[in-house]
Structures are given as structure tokens and as C-alpha cells.
mmCIF file of C-alpha atoms in Angstrom:
data_model
loop_
_atom_site.group_PDB
_atom_site.id
_atom_site.type_symbol
_atom_site.label_atom_id
_atom_site.label_comp_id
_atom_site.label_asym_id
_atom_site.label_seq_id
_atom_site.Cartn_x
_atom_site.Cartn_y
_atom_site.Cartn_z
ATOM 1 C CA MET L 1 -2.172 -10.347 -19.442
ATOM 2 C CA THR L 2 -0.265 -13.543 -18.871
ATOM 3 C CA ASP L 3 2.850 -12.368 -17.128
ATOM 4 C CA GLN L 4 1.257 -10.844 -14.024
ATOM 5 C CA ILE L 5 3.320 -10.263 -10.959
ATOM 6 C CA THR L 6 1.986 -12.303 -7.990
ATOM 7 C CA LYS L 7 4.713 -11.624 -5.387
ATOM 8 C CA VAL L 8 7.369 -8.958 -4.688
ATOM 9 C CA SER L 9 10.008 -8.505 -2.047
ATOM 10 C CA VAL L 10 11.052 -4.887 -1.543
ATOM 11 C CA ILE L 11 14.447 -3.909 0.033
ATOM 12 C CA ILE L 12 14.802 -0.617 1.673
ATOM 13 C CA SER L 13 18.428 0.164 2.493
ATOM 14 C CA LYS L 14 18.613 3.923 2.974
ATOM 15 C CA GLY L 15 17.638 5.891 6.025
ATOM 16 C CA SER L 16 16.553 9.182 4.516
ATOM 17 C CA LEU L 17 12.875 10.264 3.750
ATOM 18 C CA GLU L 18 13.542 9.829 -0.026
ATOM 19 C CA GLY L 19 15.157 6.471 0.568
ATOM 20 C CA ILE L 20 12.351 4.984 2.543
ATOM 21 C CA TYR L 21 9.036 6.232 0.988
ATOM 22 C CA PRO L 22 9.501 4.726 -2.493
ATOM 23 C CA GLY L 23 9.852 1.288 -1.037
ATOM 24 C CA LEU L 24 6.877 1.666 1.257
ATOM 25 C CA ILE L 25 4.753 2.971 -1.605
ATOM 26 C CA MET L 26 5.782 0.094 -3.799
ATOM 27 C CA ALA L 27 4.930 -2.472 -1.262
ATOM 28 C CA ASN L 28 1.637 -0.933 -0.295
ATOM 29 C CA GLY L 29 0.772 -0.592 -4.023
ATOM 30 C CA ALA L 30 1.502 -4.173 -4.596
ATOM 31 C CA ARG L 31 -0.912 -5.370 -1.792
ATOM 32 C CA ALA L 32 -3.564 -2.873 -3.243
ATOM 33 C CA GLU L 33 -3.177 -4.932 -6.496
ATOM 34 C CA GLY L 34 -3.454 -8.273 -4.473
ATOM 35 C CA ILE L 35 0.157 -9.007 -4.987
ATOM 36 C CA GLU L 36 1.897 -10.731 -2.148
ATOM 37 C CA ALA L 37 4.480 -8.533 -0.456
ATOM 38 C CA ASN L 38 7.438 -8.529 1.943
ATOM 39 C CA VAL L 39 9.525 -5.605 2.974
ATOM 40 C CA PHE L 40 13.099 -6.119 4.031
ATOM 41 C CA PHE L 41 14.740 -3.337 5.929
ATOM 42 C CA THR L 42 18.603 -3.369 5.922
ATOM 43 C CA PHE L 43 21.398 -0.821 6.993
ATOM 44 C CA PHE L 44 19.995 2.549 7.674
ATOM 45 C CA GLY L 45 16.702 1.573 5.996
ATOM 46 C CA MET L 46 16.118 -0.059 9.409
ATOM 47 C CA ASP L 47 15.405 3.352 10.905
ATOM 48 C CA ALA L 48 12.048 3.130 9.341
ATOM 49 C CA ILE L 49 11.189 0.392 11.875
ATOM 50 C CA ARG L 50 13.213 1.395 14.801
ATOM 51 C CA ARG L 51 11.248 2.570 17.670
ATOM 52 C CA ASN L 52 13.384 5.721 18.602
ATOM 53 C CA ARG L 53 14.139 6.695 14.922
ATOM 54 C CA GLN L 54 11.101 6.146 12.742
ATOM 55 C CA ARG L 55 9.449 9.348 13.946
ATOM 56 C CA ASN L 56 12.388 11.349 13.082
ATOM 57 C CA ILE L 57 13.392 10.462 9.406
ATOM 58 C CA LYS L 58 14.933 13.445 7.375
ATOM 59 C CA LEU L 59 15.457 14.300 3.846
ATOM 60 C CA ALA L 60 19.094 14.017 2.771
ATOM 61 C CA ALA L 61 20.047 17.712 2.260
ATOM 62 C CA VAL L 62 23.692 17.011 1.562
ATOM 63 C CA GLY L 63 24.726 14.881 -1.452
ATOM 64 C CA ASN L 64 21.392 14.927 -2.924
ATOM 65 C CA PRO L 65 21.628 16.174 -6.497
ATOM 66 C CA GLY L 66 17.865 16.003 -6.952
ATOM 67 C CA LEU L 67 17.476 19.028 -4.653
ATOM 68 C CA ARG L 68 19.438 21.278 -6.995
ATOM 69 C CA LEU L 69 21.101 23.043 -4.003
ATOM 70 C CA PRO L 70 24.830 23.654 -3.490
ATOM 71 C CA THR L 71 26.334 21.116 -1.040
ATOM 72 C CA TRP L 72 27.221 23.901 1.367
ATOM 73 C CA VAL L 73 23.720 25.083 1.572
ATOM 74 C CA GLY L 74 22.424 21.615 2.437
ATOM 75 C CA GLY L 75 24.984 21.643 5.259
ATOM 76 C CA ILE L 76 23.669 24.631 6.979
ATOM 77 C CA PRO L 77 22.119 23.630 10.368
ATOM 78 C CA GLY L 78 18.445 23.483 10.152
ATOM 79 C CA VAL L 79 18.178 23.081 6.247
ATOM 80 C CA ALA L 80 17.515 19.391 6.367
ATOM 81 C CA THR L 81 14.691 19.896 9.033
ATOM 82 C CA LEU L 82 13.201 22.699 7.174
ATOM 83 C CA LEU L 83 13.054 20.733 3.813
ATOM 84 C CA THR L 84 11.748 17.683 5.775
ATOM 85 C CA THR L 85 9.014 19.770 7.280
ATOM 86 C CA TYR L 86 7.982 21.200 3.930
ATOM 87 C CA LEU L 87 7.913 17.776 2.156
ATOM 88 C CA ASN L 88 6.127 16.199 5.152
ATOM 89 C CA ARG L 89 3.401 18.907 4.896
ATOM 90 C CA LYS L 90 3.011 18.403 1.125
ATOM 91 C CA MET L 91 2.632 14.635 1.595
ATOM 92 C CA ALA L 92 0.162 15.098 4.338
ATOM 93 C CA LYS L 93 -2.003 17.301 2.276
ATOM 94 C CA LEU L 94 -1.894 14.484 -0.410
ATOM 95 C CA ASP L 95 -3.045 12.082 2.349
ATOM 96 C CA ILE L 96 0.247 10.079 2.210
ATOM 97 C CA PRO L 97 0.865 8.789 5.652
ATOM 98 C CA SER L 98 3.799 9.522 7.830
ATOM 99 C CA ILE L 99 6.461 6.695 8.082
ATOM 100 C CA PRO L 100 5.322 5.126 11.424
ATOM 101 C CA GLU L 101 1.686 5.063 10.121
ATOM 102 C CA PHE L 102 2.693 3.786 6.750
ATOM 103 C CA VAL L 103 4.540 0.794 8.319
ATOM 104 C CA ASP L 104 1.373 -0.046 10.311
ATOM 105 C CA LEU L 105 -0.734 0.201 7.254
ATOM 106 C CA ILE L 106 1.528 -2.065 5.167
ATOM 107 C CA SER L 107 1.521 -4.459 7.941
ATOM 108 C CA ASP L 108 -2.324 -4.386 8.117
ATOM 109 C CA THR L 109 -2.555 -5.249 4.418
ATOM 110 C CA GLY L 110 -0.747 -8.581 5.321
ATOM 111 C CA ALA L 111 2.714 -7.926 3.959
ATOM 112 C CA GLY L 112 5.659 -9.091 6.005
ATOM 113 C CA ILE L 113 8.034 -6.646 7.648
ATOM 114 C CA TYR L 114 11.490 -7.834 8.235
ATOM 115 C CA ALA L 115 14.798 -6.437 9.646
ATOM 116 C CA CYS L 116 18.248 -7.538 8.286
ATOM 117 C CA GLN L 117 20.156 -9.883 10.754
ATOM 118 C CA ALA L 118 23.634 -8.556 9.714
ATOM 119 C CA SER L 119 22.634 -5.045 10.154
ATOM 120 C CA ALA L 120 20.988 -5.578 13.449
ATOM 121 C CA ASP L 121 24.312 -7.276 14.647
ATOM 122 C CA LEU L 122 26.339 -4.421 13.127
ATOM 123 C CA PHE L 123 24.301 -1.700 15.109
ATOM 124 C CA GLY L 124 23.871 -3.847 18.084
ATOM 125 C CA LEU L 125 20.054 -4.060 17.866
ATOM 126 C CA GLY L 126 17.624 -6.624 19.125
ATOM 127 C CA LYS L 127 13.872 -7.413 18.682
ATOM 128 C CA GLU L 128 12.975 -4.793 21.381
ATOM 129 C CA ASP L 129 14.649 -1.980 19.364
ATOM 130 C CA PHE L 130 12.199 -2.510 16.479
ATOM 131 C CA VAL L 131 8.459 -1.573 16.306
ATOM 132 C CA ASP L 132 5.947 -4.312 17.167
ATOM 133 C CA ARG L 133 5.001 -4.629 13.538
ATOM 134 C CA VAL L 134 8.335 -6.365 12.579
ATOM 135 C CA ASP L 135 7.705 -9.983 11.864
ATOM 136 C CA GLY L 136 11.319 -10.904 12.444
ATOM 137 C CA ILE L 137 15.037 -10.298 12.189
ATOM 138 C CA ILE L 138 16.226 -12.553 9.413
ATOM 139 C CA THR L 139 19.464 -13.516 7.516
ATOM 140 C CA VAL L 140 20.006 -12.833 3.890
ATOM 141 C CA GLY L 141 19.409 -16.442 3.203
ATOM 142 C CA GLU L 142 16.130 -16.553 4.906
ATOM 143 C CA PHE L 143 15.138 -13.533 2.920
ATOM 144 C CA TYR L 144 16.003 -15.106 -0.259
ATOM 145 C CA ASP L 145 13.791 -18.159 0.857
ATOM 146 C CA LEU L 146 10.981 -15.746 1.560
ATOM 147 C CA ALA L 147 11.386 -14.071 -1.807
ATOM 148 C CA ALA L 148 11.408 -17.318 -3.703
ATOM 149 C CA GLY L 149 8.996 -17.359 -6.586
ATOM 150 C CA GLY L 150 8.602 -13.522 -6.725
ATOM 151 C CA GLU L 151 10.293 -10.436 -7.984
ATOM 152 C CA ILE L 152 12.797 -8.516 -5.706
ATOM 153 C CA VAL L 153 12.720 -4.706 -5.900
ATOM 154 C CA PHE L 154 15.714 -2.777 -4.478
ATOM 155 C CA THR L 155 14.918 0.884 -3.762
ATOM 156 C CA MET S 1 -15.468 -3.692 -26.540
ATOM 157 C CA PRO S 2 -15.913 -6.687 -24.209
ATOM 158 C CA THR S 3 -19.260 -7.323 -22.590
ATOM 159 C CA ALA S 4 -20.401 -9.485 -19.900
ATOM 160 C CA THR S 5 -23.937 -10.709 -18.852
ATOM 161 C CA TYR S 6 -24.787 -10.302 -15.324
ATOM 162 C CA ALA S 7 -28.378 -10.986 -13.892
ATOM 163 C CA GLY S 8 -29.534 -11.485 -17.384
ATOM 164 C CA THR S 9 -28.324 -8.015 -18.683
ATOM 165 C CA GLU S 10 -25.472 -7.560 -21.073
ATOM 166 C CA VAL S 11 -23.220 -4.800 -19.992
ATOM 167 C CA PRO S 12 -20.152 -3.247 -21.677
ATOM 168 C CA LEU S 13 -16.870 -3.682 -19.669
ATOM 169 C CA GLY S 14 -13.459 -1.737 -20.027
ATOM 170 C CA GLU S 15 -10.443 -3.699 -21.178
ATOM 171 C CA ASP S 16 -9.662 -4.372 -17.479
ATOM 172 C CA GLY S 17 -13.071 -5.865 -16.729
ATOM 173 C CA PHE S 18 -14.537 -2.824 -14.800
ATOM 174 C CA PHE S 19 -17.867 -1.191 -15.782
ATOM 175 C CA THR S 20 -17.644 1.605 -18.155
ATOM 176 C CA ASP S 21 -21.199 2.736 -17.346
ATOM 177 C CA PRO S 22 -21.830 2.536 -13.514
ATOM 178 C CA ALA S 23 -25.507 3.489 -14.257
ATOM 179 C CA GLN S 24 -26.061 0.072 -15.662
ATOM 180 C CA TRP S 25 -25.096 -1.744 -12.448
ATOM 181 C CA ARG S 26 -27.963 -3.339 -10.283
ATOM 182 C CA GLU S 27 -27.577 -4.940 -6.839
ATOM 183 C CA GLU S 28 -28.662 -8.220 -8.222
ATOM 184 C CA MET S 29 -25.401 -8.345 -10.387
ATOM 185 C CA ALA S 30 -23.005 -8.085 -7.451
ATOM 186 C CA SER S 31 -23.022 -11.771 -6.252
ATOM 187 C CA GLU S 32 -22.360 -12.906 -9.887
ATOM 188 C CA ILE S 33 -19.357 -10.533 -10.344
ATOM 189 C CA ALA S 34 -18.191 -11.541 -6.923
ATOM 190 C CA ARG S 35 -18.117 -15.160 -7.732
ATOM 191 C CA ALA S 36 -16.022 -14.403 -10.777
ATOM 192 C CA GLU S 37 -13.574 -12.658 -8.495
ATOM 193 C CA GLY S 38 -13.430 -15.719 -6.250
ATOM 194 C CA ILE S 39 -15.773 -14.430 -3.476
ATOM 195 C CA GLU S 40 -18.324 -17.063 -2.883
ATOM 196 C CA GLU S 41 -20.768 -15.272 -0.723
ATOM 197 C CA LEU S 42 -21.246 -11.550 -0.129
ATOM 198 C CA THR S 43 -21.637 -10.988 3.681
ATOM 199 C CA GLU S 44 -23.166 -7.975 5.203
ATOM 200 C CA GLN S 45 -19.661 -6.581 5.731
ATOM 201 C CA HIS S 46 -18.894 -6.931 1.993
ATOM 202 C CA TRP S 47 -22.180 -4.978 1.158
ATOM 203 C CA GLN S 48 -21.056 -2.253 3.621
ATOM 204 C CA VAL S 49 -17.901 -1.772 1.513
ATOM 205 C CA ILE S 50 -19.628 -2.162 -1.902
ATOM 206 C CA LYS S 51 -22.273 0.380 -0.864
ATOM 207 C CA HIS S 52 -19.555 2.751 0.310
ATOM 208 C CA MET S 53 -17.748 2.370 -3.073
ATOM 209 C CA ARG S 54 -20.820 3.376 -4.896
ATOM 210 C CA HIS S 55 -21.482 6.278 -2.583
ATOM 211 C CA GLU S 56 -17.923 7.659 -2.692
ATOM 212 C CA PHE S 57 -18.050 7.288 -6.644
ATOM 213 C CA ALA S 58 -21.297 9.161 -6.841
ATOM 214 C CA ALA S 59 -19.823 11.934 -4.670
ATOM 215 C CA LYS S 60 -16.480 12.105 -6.047
ATOM 216 C CA GLY S 61 -16.334 10.641 -9.517
ATOM 217 C CA THR S 62 -13.838 8.054 -8.433
ATOM 218 C CA GLY S 63 -13.566 5.255 -6.195
ATOM 219 C CA PRO S 64 -11.437 5.385 -2.991
ATOM 220 C CA THR S 65 -8.117 3.693 -2.578
ATOM 221 C CA VAL S 66 -7.507 1.061 0.188
ATOM 222 C CA ARG S 67 -6.198 3.557 2.548
ATOM 223 C CA ALA S 68 -9.133 5.777 2.029
ATOM 224 C CA LEU S 69 -11.581 2.770 2.368
ATOM 225 C CA GLY S 70 -9.931 1.911 5.697
ATOM 226 C CA LYS S 71 -10.534 5.379 6.866
ATOM 227 C CA THR S 72 -14.007 6.008 5.692
ATOM 228 C CA SER S 73 -16.005 2.716 5.148
ATOM 229 C CA GLY S 74 -16.155 1.512 8.829
ATOM 230 C CA VAL S 75 -14.168 -1.592 7.990
ATOM 231 C CA THR S 76 -10.560 -1.901 9.012
ATOM 232 C CA ILE S 77 -7.628 -2.608 6.628
ATOM 233 C CA LYS S 78 -7.067 -6.006 8.082
ATOM 234 C CA ASP S 79 -10.697 -6.919 7.472
ATOM 235 C CA LEU S 80 -10.715 -5.378 3.974
ATOM 236 C CA TYR S 81 -7.974 -7.730 2.942
ATOM 237 C CA ARG S 82 -9.867 -10.584 4.642
ATOM 238 C CA LEU S 83 -12.970 -9.764 2.679
ATOM 239 C CA PHE S 84 -11.328 -9.033 -0.641
ATOM 240 C CA PRO S 85 -7.950 -10.839 -0.647
ATOM 241 C CA LYS S 86 -7.043 -9.858 -4.175
ATOM 242 C CA GLY S 87 -7.004 -6.161 -3.454
ATOM 243 C CA PRO S 88 -9.936 -4.517 -1.615
ATOM 244 C CA ALA S 89 -10.313 -1.236 -3.585
ATOM 245 C CA LYS S 90 -10.063 -2.949 -6.997
ATOM 246 C CA THR S 91 -12.172 -5.966 -6.235
ATOM 247 C CA ALA S 92 -14.859 -4.006 -4.461
ATOM 248 C CA ALA S 93 -15.019 -1.388 -7.315
ATOM 249 C CA LYS S 94 -15.416 -4.217 -9.778
ATOM 250 C CA ILE S 95 -18.290 -5.712 -7.747
ATOM 251 C CA ALA S 96 -19.815 -2.328 -7.263
ATOM 252 C CA GLY S 97 -19.916 -1.679 -10.926
ATOM 253 C CA ILE S 98 -17.658 1.455 -10.984
ATOM 254 C CA PRO S 99 -14.334 2.080 -12.809
ATOM 255 C CA LYS S 100 -11.098 0.973 -11.452
ATOM 256 C CA PRO S 101 -9.870 3.435 -8.636
ATOM 257 C CA ARG S 102 -6.493 5.059 -9.497
ATOM 258 C CA GLY S 103 -4.056 6.028 -6.644
ATOM 259 C CA CYS S 104 -0.695 5.175 -5.571
ATOM 260 C CA VAL S 105 -1.276 5.219 -1.770
#
């Protein structure tokens, strides 16, 4: 194997359960393989690292064709919560960590955790709004500097 | 099938360099495999992880993932990466003479 990947930067831009987990799994998996990794949270993806939001991430019950549910069913109050609880239980059984635990784990593996400056400005957020594991709020330019020499994965 | 000679014994290896027959592994081989993986010296903490790897493999037929190692080996995730920078579960499995652990998380 000559073309091994040695570095990845994962961008997480969506604030739903199914928008956040794939990126976290990709980043953690990279570190498990000894690949250098950074995770860049932008737009609602930042919910995964926001103090008052990361414990309450829900599955997107509306506009999610993967669920095979009529849109109006997804809109019934409580359906999103119900589906989220079901999925979270299934993941806990497989020993997949919750989102807050997963962010801590990825940070412990030595991966960088970053929030997007433009999105933070848009939502009026500062360092204090993010969990302690966040290594910085950075601009897109700084992200590309950080990602230089590696692969970029947009989830 | 590729082979390697550790501590004077020739052992068959899988395509990815992991032992295909964990029974052929002996403790004397560990430091040689470790050096090939870029770890100059195996400390007591390295051994704690390696022995745990062997133990888990014997009990479950597969090596633990990094997350499982962090929970059960008595070594924190941070320390695991300090000890085995190129991926703790994979590197420790190789040094411990067991097949490559499979798992996404």
C-alpha cells in the first residue's frame, strides 16, 4: 500500500443526529488507524459542540427520506423525540458513545476540534458557548491551512 | 504467505502484517515487533496494554477497539495514544501477536 492516507479534516455541517454521527465516527476511526485528524464544525453542526445543545441532538424526522415516513407523520409532535430515543438506545447497545462523550473521546485521541468563525458570528456565539474540548474558533482560511497536506471529508 | 522471524522463530503473518496464529507468539517477540512499529522500548504501561490485548482475545476471539481499551485496560485514551501513536488498538494487537481488531468505534 503506497497511497496511505495520513491526515484528514472532517467537516460537520448539520445539526441532526444523522448529520453529526457519521463525521464523528470517521474522525475517531481515522485516529484509530493512526491518521492525523481534525474536526471542523460549521453551521448547525456546531450544535455538537455547544454546551447547551450537545445533549439534545435529535434525528431529523421531517424531510428525511431515509426514514420512509410520510412527511406529515414526521411532523407530529413527539415523533422526532421518539425516533431519537429509539436510535440512541440501539447505539448504546452497540457501545457507540453519546455525542458529548464522543466529542470528548475524539479530543482525547489527539484530534483537533474547531468551530467555524463565520457560523459563530452568525449565531452570536463566543468561546464560552462551546464545550471546553474546542481547540478554537477558526476562519475558513485557517481551516484550509490546518487541512493542508491531507484529505478533506465533508459529511 | 508472508513470514517474519521474531526471537529466532519464523512465524506466518497475514497480508496486513498481523499474526495469523496467536499461539505462536511469545513474550520475547514483543520488543522486536514493537521496534518495527517505531516503539523503541516497551514500558510497564505498554505491557499492561499488550497483556490486556492477549487476555481479551483469548476471552472473546477478537481484540478490543481503542474505545474498549480505554474502558477496560486501565490506561486512558490519552495515554494509549502516547504509548502507541500510530493507533493503539492496531499497534498493540500487532505487538501482542493477535489478528487486527475490527470495529468502527
